[in-house]
Tab-separated table of C-alpha atoms in Angstrom:
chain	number	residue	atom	x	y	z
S	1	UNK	CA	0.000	0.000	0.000
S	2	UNK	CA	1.365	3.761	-0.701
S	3	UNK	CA	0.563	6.333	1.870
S	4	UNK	CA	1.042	9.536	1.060
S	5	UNK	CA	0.497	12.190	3.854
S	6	UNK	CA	-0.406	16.001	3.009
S	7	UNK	CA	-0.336	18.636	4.966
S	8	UNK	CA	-1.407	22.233	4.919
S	9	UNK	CA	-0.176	25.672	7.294
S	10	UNK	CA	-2.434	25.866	9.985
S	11	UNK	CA	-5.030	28.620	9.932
S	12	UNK	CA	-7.999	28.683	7.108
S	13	UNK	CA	-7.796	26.446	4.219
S	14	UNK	CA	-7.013	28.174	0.859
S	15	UNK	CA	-8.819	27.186	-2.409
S	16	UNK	CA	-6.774	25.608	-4.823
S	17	UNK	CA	-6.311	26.776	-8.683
S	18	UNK	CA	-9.875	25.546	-9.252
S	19	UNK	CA	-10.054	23.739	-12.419
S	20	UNK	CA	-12.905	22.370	-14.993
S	21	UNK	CA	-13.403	18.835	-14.280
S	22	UNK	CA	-11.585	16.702	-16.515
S	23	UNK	CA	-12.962	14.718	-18.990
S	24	UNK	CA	-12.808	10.845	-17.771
S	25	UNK	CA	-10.579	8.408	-19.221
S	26	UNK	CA	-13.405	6.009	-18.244
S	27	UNK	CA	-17.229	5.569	-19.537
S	28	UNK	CA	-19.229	6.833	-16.883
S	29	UNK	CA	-20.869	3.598	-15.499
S	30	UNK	CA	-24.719	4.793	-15.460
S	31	UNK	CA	-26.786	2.222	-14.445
S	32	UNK	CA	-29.214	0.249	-16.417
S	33	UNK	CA	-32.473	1.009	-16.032
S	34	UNK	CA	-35.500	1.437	-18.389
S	35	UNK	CA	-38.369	4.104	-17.649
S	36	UNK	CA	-39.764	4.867	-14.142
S	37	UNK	CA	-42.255	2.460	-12.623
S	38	UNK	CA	-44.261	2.093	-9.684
S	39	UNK	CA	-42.630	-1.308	-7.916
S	40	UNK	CA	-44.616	-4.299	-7.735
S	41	UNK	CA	-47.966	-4.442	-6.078
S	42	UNK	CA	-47.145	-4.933	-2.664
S	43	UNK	CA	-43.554	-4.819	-2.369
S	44	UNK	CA	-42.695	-2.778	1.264
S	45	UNK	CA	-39.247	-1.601	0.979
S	46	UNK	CA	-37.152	-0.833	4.494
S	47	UNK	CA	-34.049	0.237	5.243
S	48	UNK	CA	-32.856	-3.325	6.398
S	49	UNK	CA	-34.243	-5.003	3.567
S	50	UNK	CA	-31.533	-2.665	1.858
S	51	UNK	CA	-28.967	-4.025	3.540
S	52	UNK	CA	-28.563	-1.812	6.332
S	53	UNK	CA	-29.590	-2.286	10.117
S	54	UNK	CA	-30.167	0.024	12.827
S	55	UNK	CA	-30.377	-1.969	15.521
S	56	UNK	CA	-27.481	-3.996	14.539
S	57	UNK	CA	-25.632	-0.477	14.767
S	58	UNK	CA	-27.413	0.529	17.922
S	59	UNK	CA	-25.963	-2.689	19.303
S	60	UNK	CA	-21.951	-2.393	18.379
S	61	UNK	CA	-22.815	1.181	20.043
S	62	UNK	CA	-24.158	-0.023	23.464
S	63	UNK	CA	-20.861	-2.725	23.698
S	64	UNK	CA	-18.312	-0.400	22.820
S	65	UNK	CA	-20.055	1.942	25.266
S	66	UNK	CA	-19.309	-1.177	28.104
S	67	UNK	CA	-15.990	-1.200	26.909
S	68	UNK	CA	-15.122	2.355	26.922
S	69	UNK	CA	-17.414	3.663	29.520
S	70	UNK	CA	-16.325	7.293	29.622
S	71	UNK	CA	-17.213	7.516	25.854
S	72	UNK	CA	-19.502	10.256	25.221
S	73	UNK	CA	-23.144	8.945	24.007
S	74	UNK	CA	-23.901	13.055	22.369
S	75	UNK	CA	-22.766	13.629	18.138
S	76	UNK	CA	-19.218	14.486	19.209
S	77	UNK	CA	-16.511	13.109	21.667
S	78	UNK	CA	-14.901	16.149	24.060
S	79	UNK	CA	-12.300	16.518	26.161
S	80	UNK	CA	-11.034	19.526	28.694
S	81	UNK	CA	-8.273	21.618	27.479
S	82	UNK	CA	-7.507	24.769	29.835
S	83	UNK	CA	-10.569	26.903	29.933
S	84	UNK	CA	-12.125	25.042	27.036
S	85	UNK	CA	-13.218	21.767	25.650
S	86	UNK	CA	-11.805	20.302	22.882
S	87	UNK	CA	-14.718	18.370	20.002
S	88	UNK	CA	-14.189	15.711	17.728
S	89	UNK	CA	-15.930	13.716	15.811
S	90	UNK	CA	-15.707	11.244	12.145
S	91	UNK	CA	-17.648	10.154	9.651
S	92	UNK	CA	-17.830	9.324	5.732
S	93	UNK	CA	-19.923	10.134	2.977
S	94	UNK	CA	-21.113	6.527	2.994
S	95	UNK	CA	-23.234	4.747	-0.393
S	96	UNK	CA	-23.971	8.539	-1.552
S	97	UNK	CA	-20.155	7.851	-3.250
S	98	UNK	CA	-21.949	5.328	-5.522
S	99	UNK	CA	-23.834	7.413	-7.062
S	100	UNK	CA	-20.871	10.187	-7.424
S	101	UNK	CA	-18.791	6.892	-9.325
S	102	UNK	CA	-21.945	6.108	-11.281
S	103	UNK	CA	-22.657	9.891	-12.642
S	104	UNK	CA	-18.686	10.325	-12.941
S	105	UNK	CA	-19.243	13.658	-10.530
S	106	UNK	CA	-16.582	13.682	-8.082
S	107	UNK	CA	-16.551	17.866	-7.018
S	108	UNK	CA	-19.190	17.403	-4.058
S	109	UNK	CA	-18.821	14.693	-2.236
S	110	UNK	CA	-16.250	16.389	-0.247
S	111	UNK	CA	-18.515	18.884	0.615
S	112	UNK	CA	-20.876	15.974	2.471
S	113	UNK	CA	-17.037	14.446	4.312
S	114	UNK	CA	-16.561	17.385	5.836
S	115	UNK	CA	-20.108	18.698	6.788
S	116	UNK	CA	-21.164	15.084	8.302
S	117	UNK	CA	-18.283	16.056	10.629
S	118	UNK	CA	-18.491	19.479	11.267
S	119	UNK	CA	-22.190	19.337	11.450
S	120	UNK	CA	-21.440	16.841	14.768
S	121	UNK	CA	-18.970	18.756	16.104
S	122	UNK	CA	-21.173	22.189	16.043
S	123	UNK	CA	-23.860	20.134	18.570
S	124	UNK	CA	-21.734	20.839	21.065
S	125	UNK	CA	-21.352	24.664	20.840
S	126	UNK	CA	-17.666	24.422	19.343
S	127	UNK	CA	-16.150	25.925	16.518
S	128	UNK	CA	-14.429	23.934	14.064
S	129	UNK	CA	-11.057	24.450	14.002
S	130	UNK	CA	-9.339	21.753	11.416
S	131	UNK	CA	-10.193	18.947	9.652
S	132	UNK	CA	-8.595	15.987	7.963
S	133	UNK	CA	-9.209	13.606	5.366
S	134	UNK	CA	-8.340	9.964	4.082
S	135	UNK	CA	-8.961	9.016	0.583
S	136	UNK	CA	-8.035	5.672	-0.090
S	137	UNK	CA	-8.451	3.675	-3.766
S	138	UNK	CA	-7.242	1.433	-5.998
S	139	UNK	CA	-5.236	3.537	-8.314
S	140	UNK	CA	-4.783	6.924	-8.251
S	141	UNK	CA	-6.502	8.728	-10.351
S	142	UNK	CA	-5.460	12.586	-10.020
S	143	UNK	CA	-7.788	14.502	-11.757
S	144	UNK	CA	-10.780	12.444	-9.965
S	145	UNK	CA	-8.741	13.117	-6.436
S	146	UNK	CA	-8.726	16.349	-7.563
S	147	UNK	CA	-12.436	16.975	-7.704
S	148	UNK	CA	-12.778	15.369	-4.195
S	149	UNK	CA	-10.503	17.414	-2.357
S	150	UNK	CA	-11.896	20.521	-4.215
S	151	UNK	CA	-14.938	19.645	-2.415
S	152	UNK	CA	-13.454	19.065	0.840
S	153	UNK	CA	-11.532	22.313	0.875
S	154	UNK	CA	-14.743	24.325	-0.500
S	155	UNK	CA	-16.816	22.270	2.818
S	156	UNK	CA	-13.704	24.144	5.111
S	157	UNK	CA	-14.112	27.406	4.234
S	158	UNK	CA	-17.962	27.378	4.681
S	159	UNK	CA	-17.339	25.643	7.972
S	160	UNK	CA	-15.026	28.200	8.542
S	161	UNK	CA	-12.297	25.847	9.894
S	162	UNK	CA	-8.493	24.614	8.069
S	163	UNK	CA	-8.144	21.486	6.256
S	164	UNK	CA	-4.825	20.662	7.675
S	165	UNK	CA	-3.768	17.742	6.013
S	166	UNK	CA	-4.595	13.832	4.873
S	167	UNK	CA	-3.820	11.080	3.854
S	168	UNK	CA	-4.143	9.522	0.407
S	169	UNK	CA	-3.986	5.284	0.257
S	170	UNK	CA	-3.118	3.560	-2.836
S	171	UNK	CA	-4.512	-0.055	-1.705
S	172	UNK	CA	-4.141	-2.114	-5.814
S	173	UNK	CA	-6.618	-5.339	-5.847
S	174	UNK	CA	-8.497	-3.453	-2.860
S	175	UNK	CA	-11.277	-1.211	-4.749
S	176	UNK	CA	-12.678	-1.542	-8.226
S	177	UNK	CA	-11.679	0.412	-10.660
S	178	UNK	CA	-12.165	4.277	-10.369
S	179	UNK	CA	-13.593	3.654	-7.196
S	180	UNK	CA	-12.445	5.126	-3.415
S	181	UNK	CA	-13.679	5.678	0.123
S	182	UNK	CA	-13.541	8.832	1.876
S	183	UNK	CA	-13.457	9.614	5.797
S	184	UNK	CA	-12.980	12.599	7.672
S	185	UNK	CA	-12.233	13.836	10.949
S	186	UNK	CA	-13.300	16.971	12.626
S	187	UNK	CA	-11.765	19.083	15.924
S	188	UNK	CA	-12.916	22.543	17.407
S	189	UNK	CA	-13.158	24.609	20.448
S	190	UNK	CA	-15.688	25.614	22.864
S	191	UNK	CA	-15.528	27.650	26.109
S	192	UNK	CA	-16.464	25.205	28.927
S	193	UNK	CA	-19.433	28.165	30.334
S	194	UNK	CA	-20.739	27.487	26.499
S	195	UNK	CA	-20.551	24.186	25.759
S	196	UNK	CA	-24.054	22.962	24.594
S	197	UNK	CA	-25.066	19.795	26.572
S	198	UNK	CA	-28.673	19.538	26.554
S	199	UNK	CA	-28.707	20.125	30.661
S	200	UNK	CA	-30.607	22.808	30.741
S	201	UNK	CA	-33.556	21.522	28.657
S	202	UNK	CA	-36.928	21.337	30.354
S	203	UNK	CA	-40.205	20.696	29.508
S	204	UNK	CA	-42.210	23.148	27.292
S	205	UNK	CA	-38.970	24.543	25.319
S	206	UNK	CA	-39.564	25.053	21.692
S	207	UNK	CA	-37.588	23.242	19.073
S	208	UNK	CA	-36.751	24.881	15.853
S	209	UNK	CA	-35.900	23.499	12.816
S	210	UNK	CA	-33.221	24.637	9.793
S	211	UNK	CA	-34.172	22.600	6.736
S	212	UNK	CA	-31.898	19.766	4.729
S	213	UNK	CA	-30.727	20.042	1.594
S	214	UNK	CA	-32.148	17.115	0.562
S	215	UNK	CA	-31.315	13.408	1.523
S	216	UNK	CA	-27.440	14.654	2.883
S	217	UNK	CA	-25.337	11.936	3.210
S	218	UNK	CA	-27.816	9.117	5.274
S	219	UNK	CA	-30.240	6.687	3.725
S	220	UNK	CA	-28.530	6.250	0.336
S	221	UNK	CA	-28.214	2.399	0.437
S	222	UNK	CA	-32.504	2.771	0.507
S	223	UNK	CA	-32.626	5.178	-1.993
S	224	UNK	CA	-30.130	3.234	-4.587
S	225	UNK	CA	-32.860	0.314	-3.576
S	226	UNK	CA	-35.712	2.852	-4.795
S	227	UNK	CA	-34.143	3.427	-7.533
S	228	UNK	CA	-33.655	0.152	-8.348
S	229	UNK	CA	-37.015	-1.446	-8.147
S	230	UNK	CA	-38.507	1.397	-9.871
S	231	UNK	CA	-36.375	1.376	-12.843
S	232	UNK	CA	-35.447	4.723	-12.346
S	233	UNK	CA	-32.379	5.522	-14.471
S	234	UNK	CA	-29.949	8.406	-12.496
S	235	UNK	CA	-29.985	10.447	-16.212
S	236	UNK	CA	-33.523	10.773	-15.628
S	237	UNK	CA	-35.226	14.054	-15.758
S	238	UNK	CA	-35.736	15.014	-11.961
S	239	UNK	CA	-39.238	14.628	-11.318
S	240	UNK	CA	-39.599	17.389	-8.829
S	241	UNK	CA	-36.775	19.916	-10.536
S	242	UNK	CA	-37.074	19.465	-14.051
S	243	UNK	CA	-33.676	21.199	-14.674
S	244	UNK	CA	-31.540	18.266	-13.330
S	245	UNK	CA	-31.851	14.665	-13.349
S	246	UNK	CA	-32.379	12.528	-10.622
S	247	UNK	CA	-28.505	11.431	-10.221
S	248	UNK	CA	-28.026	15.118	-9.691
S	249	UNK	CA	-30.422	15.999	-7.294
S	250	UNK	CA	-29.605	13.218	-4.772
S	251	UNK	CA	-26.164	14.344	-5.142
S	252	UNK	CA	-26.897	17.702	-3.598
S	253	UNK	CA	-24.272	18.245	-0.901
S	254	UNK	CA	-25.027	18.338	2.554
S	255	UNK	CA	-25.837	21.755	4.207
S	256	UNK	CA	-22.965	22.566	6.824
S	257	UNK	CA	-25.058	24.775	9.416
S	258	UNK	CA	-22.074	25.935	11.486
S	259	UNK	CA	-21.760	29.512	10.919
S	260	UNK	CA	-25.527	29.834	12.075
S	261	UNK	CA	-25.414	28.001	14.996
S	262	UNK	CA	-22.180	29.859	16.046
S	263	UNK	CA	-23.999	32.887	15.590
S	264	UNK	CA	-27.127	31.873	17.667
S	265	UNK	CA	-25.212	30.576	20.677
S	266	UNK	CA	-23.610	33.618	20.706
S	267	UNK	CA	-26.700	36.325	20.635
S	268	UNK	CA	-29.162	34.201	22.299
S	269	UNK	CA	-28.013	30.966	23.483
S	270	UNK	CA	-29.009	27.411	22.715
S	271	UNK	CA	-30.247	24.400	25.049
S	272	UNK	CA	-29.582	21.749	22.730
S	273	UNK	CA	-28.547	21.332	18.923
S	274	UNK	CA	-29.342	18.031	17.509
S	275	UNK	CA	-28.077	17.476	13.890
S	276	UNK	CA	-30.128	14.924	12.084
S	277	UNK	CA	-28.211	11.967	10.708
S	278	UNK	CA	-28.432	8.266	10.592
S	279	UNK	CA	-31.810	7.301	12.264
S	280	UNK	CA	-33.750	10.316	11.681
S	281	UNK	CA	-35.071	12.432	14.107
S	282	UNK	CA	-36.708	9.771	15.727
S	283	UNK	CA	-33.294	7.950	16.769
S	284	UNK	CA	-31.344	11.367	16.806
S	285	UNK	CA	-33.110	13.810	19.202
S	286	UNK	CA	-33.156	11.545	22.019
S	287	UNK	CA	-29.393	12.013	22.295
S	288	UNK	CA	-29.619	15.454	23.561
S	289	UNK	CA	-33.094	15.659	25.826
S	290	UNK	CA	-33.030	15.202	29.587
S	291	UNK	CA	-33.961	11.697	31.011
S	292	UNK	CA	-37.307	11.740	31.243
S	293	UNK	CA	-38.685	13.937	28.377
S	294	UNK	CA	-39.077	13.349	25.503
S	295	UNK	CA	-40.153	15.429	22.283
S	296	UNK	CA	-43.339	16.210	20.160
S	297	UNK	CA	-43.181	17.039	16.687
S	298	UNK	CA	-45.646	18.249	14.431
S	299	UNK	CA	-44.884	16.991	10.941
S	300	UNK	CA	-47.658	19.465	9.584
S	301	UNK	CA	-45.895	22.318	10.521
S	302	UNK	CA	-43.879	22.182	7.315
S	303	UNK	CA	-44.547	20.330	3.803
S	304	UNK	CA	-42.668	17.251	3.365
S	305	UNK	CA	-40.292	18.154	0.413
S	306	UNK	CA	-40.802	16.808	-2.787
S	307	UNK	CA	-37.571	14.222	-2.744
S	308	UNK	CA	-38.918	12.270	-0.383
S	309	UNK	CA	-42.644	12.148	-1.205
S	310	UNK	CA	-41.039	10.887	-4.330
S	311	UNK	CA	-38.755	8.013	-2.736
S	312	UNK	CA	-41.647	6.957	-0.091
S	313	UNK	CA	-44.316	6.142	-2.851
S	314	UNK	CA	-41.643	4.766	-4.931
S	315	UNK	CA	-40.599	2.415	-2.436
S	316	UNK	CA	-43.859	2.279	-1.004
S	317	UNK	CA	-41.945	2.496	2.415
S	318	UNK	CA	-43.599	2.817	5.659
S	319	UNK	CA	-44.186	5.943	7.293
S	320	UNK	CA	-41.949	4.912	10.507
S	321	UNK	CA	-38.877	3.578	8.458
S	322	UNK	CA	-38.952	7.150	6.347
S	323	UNK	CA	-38.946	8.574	9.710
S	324	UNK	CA	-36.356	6.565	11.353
S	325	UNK	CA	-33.923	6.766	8.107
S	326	UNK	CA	-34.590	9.796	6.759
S	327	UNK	CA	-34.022	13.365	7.671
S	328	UNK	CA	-37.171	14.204	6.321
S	329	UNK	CA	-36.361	17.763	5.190
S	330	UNK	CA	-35.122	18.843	8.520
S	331	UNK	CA	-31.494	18.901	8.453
S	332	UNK	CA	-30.219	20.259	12.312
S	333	UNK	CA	-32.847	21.479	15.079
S	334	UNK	CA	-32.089	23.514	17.913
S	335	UNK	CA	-34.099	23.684	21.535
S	336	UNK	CA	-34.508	27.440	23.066
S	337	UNK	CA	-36.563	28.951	25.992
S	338	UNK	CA	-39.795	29.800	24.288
S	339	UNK	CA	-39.127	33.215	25.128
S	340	UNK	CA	-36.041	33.210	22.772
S	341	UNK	CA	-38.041	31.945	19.813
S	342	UNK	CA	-39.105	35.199	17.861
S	343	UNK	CA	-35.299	36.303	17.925
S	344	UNK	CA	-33.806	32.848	16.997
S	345	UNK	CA	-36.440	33.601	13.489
S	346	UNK	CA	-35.237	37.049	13.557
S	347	UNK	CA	-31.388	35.827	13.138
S	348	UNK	CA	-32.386	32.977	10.733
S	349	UNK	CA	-35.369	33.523	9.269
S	350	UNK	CA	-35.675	30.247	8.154
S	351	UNK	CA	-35.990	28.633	11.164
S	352	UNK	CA	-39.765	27.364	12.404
S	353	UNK	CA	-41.240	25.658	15.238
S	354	UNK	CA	-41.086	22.473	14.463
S	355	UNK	CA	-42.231	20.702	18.115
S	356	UNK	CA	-41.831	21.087	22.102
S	357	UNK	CA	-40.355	19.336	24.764
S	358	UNK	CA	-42.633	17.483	26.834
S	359	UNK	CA	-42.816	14.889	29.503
S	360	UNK	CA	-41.875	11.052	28.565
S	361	UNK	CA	-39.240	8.989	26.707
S	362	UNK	CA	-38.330	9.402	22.490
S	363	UNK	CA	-40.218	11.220	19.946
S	364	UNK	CA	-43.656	12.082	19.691
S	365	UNK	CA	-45.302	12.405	16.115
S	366	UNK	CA	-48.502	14.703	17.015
């Protein structure tokens, strides 16, 4: 295996010479598909039935958790340093990188790598200060590593935060051709009298919502299995934004949210910031409420968003797996004293009320 480490000066990342994306040496690998159908009369798809499982996950969780029993259970590990706390946290861009090999579009995906991260480490109250990324592949194709870490560098400076350096892995007979995986990994700062911990949450504080982007970087392995059973080629014209096609819509990178949640904390202060990953708000917001209360959400207090309308009928998935894999449209939520509601809109007027905290376990649909 080659391992090459980079590295960059401390401080904020600086764009590279951006380029036009090369032609590839390779046919893009579309898949196969014929025109879109509804799938067959009574086929239920899930999330495990696409090959991923929750629980399973939930499980590894709860034993490493026994092993390492100081490991923090919130989006992002911390650690006191002086006055302040120190935040980390990983991820990946996960499946989503399928499609970016299938519709040969490599510029974006390192947008998602470093929000996943970023958007973790920002739960906490902390500011991002660097991040790092591994690419590892096959063979090394430049002008494709290229695009990615155009993407990643383009994620730091809207996170505000320096990609210091990475690694890239040249692993021959490991990947498939003009293939790679990605992972990243996140660090900032907080103040220990503002770290955001969820302690101060009570019942009858208001949660407000920023809205996704679209599916961000969770749930692909369902939607490539929507796709698939409704014949639904990626060149397709987008059926709710007729000037893209499908590949390129779900390819829409992941909203990083950091530079608005820095600025809330700071003019009004937050209870809680939950970012909405893996599991949906249904697994997610319990990470940050109080034992003993729990959360109700109104669905009807904003339209479900096209994209996944689309992928629920297509599937014909159940209303309780969309909620439990998808974001749903709501991309990061954050918990304030009612009082504080009309100037968190005021700030970013994007933000609604989405639900309260109330008294009980999990999340409420209401």
């Amino acid at each position: 295996m080659m391992q090459q480490q980079r590295q960059a000066m401390a401080g904020h990342a600086q764009p590279m010479p951006m380029v036009a994306p090369m032609p590839s040496k390779r046919a893009s690998r579309m898949a196969v598909r014929s025109k879109a159908v509804a799938p067959a009369a009574g086929l239920t798809l899930t999330y495990k039935q696409a090959g991923v499982d929750i629980d399973a996950g939930d499980e590894l969780v709860r034993r490493i958790k026994k092993m390492n029993p100081t490991m923090n259970t919130g989006f992002g590990g911390f650690v006191p340093f002086g006055d302040s706390y120190l935040v980390s946290g990983t991820d990946g861009v996960g499946t989503k990188l399928r499609l970016a090999f299938d519709m040969n579009k490599h510029d974006t995906v390192g947008i998602d790598l470093v929000a996943m991260s970023v958007n973790d480490v920002i739960t906490s109250g902390a500011q991002p200060l660097y991040f790092l990324d591994y690419f590892a592949t096959g063979k090394l194709d430049v002008d494709q590593a290229e695009q990615v870490i155009k993407g990643v560098i383009e994620g730091c400076n809207q996170s505000g935060c320096a990609l210091l350096g990475g690694e890239t892995a040249e692993m021959p007979g490991f990947y498939q051709a003009g293939e790679y995986d990605l992972a990243g990994f996140a660090t900032g700062a907080v103040k220990k009298d503002k770290l955001i911990d969820g302690s101060t949450i009570k019942a009858g504080d208001k949660v407000l919502a920023f809205k996704s982007s679209g599916v961000h970087s969770n749930g692909f392995s369902l939607v490539r299995k929507v796709l698939e059973v409704s014949n639904t080629e990626l060149t397709a014209p987008c059926p709710w934004d007729a000037s893209k096609s499908i590949g390129e819509a779900f390819l829409e990178p992941t909203t990083i949210y950091v530079k608005r949640i820095i600025e809330l904390h700071e003019k009004i202060g937050l209870k809680g910031v939950v970012h909405i990953t893996g599991g949906g708000m249904t697994e997610n917001i319990p990470r940050v409420v109080p034992k003993g209360l729990g959360v109700d959400v109104d669905p009807n207090s904003y339209p479900m968003p096209p994209m996944f309308q689309w992928i629920q009928k297509s599937g014909n998935i159940p209303t309780d797996d969309m909620r439990r894999t998808f974001n749903m449209g709501v991309g990061m939520i954050i918990v304030v004293d009612p009082s504080q509601v009309e100037a968190a809109q005021k700030l970013v007027p994007e933000l609604w009320v989405l639900g309260e905290v109330a008294p009980g376990e999990g999340v409420h649909y209401v």
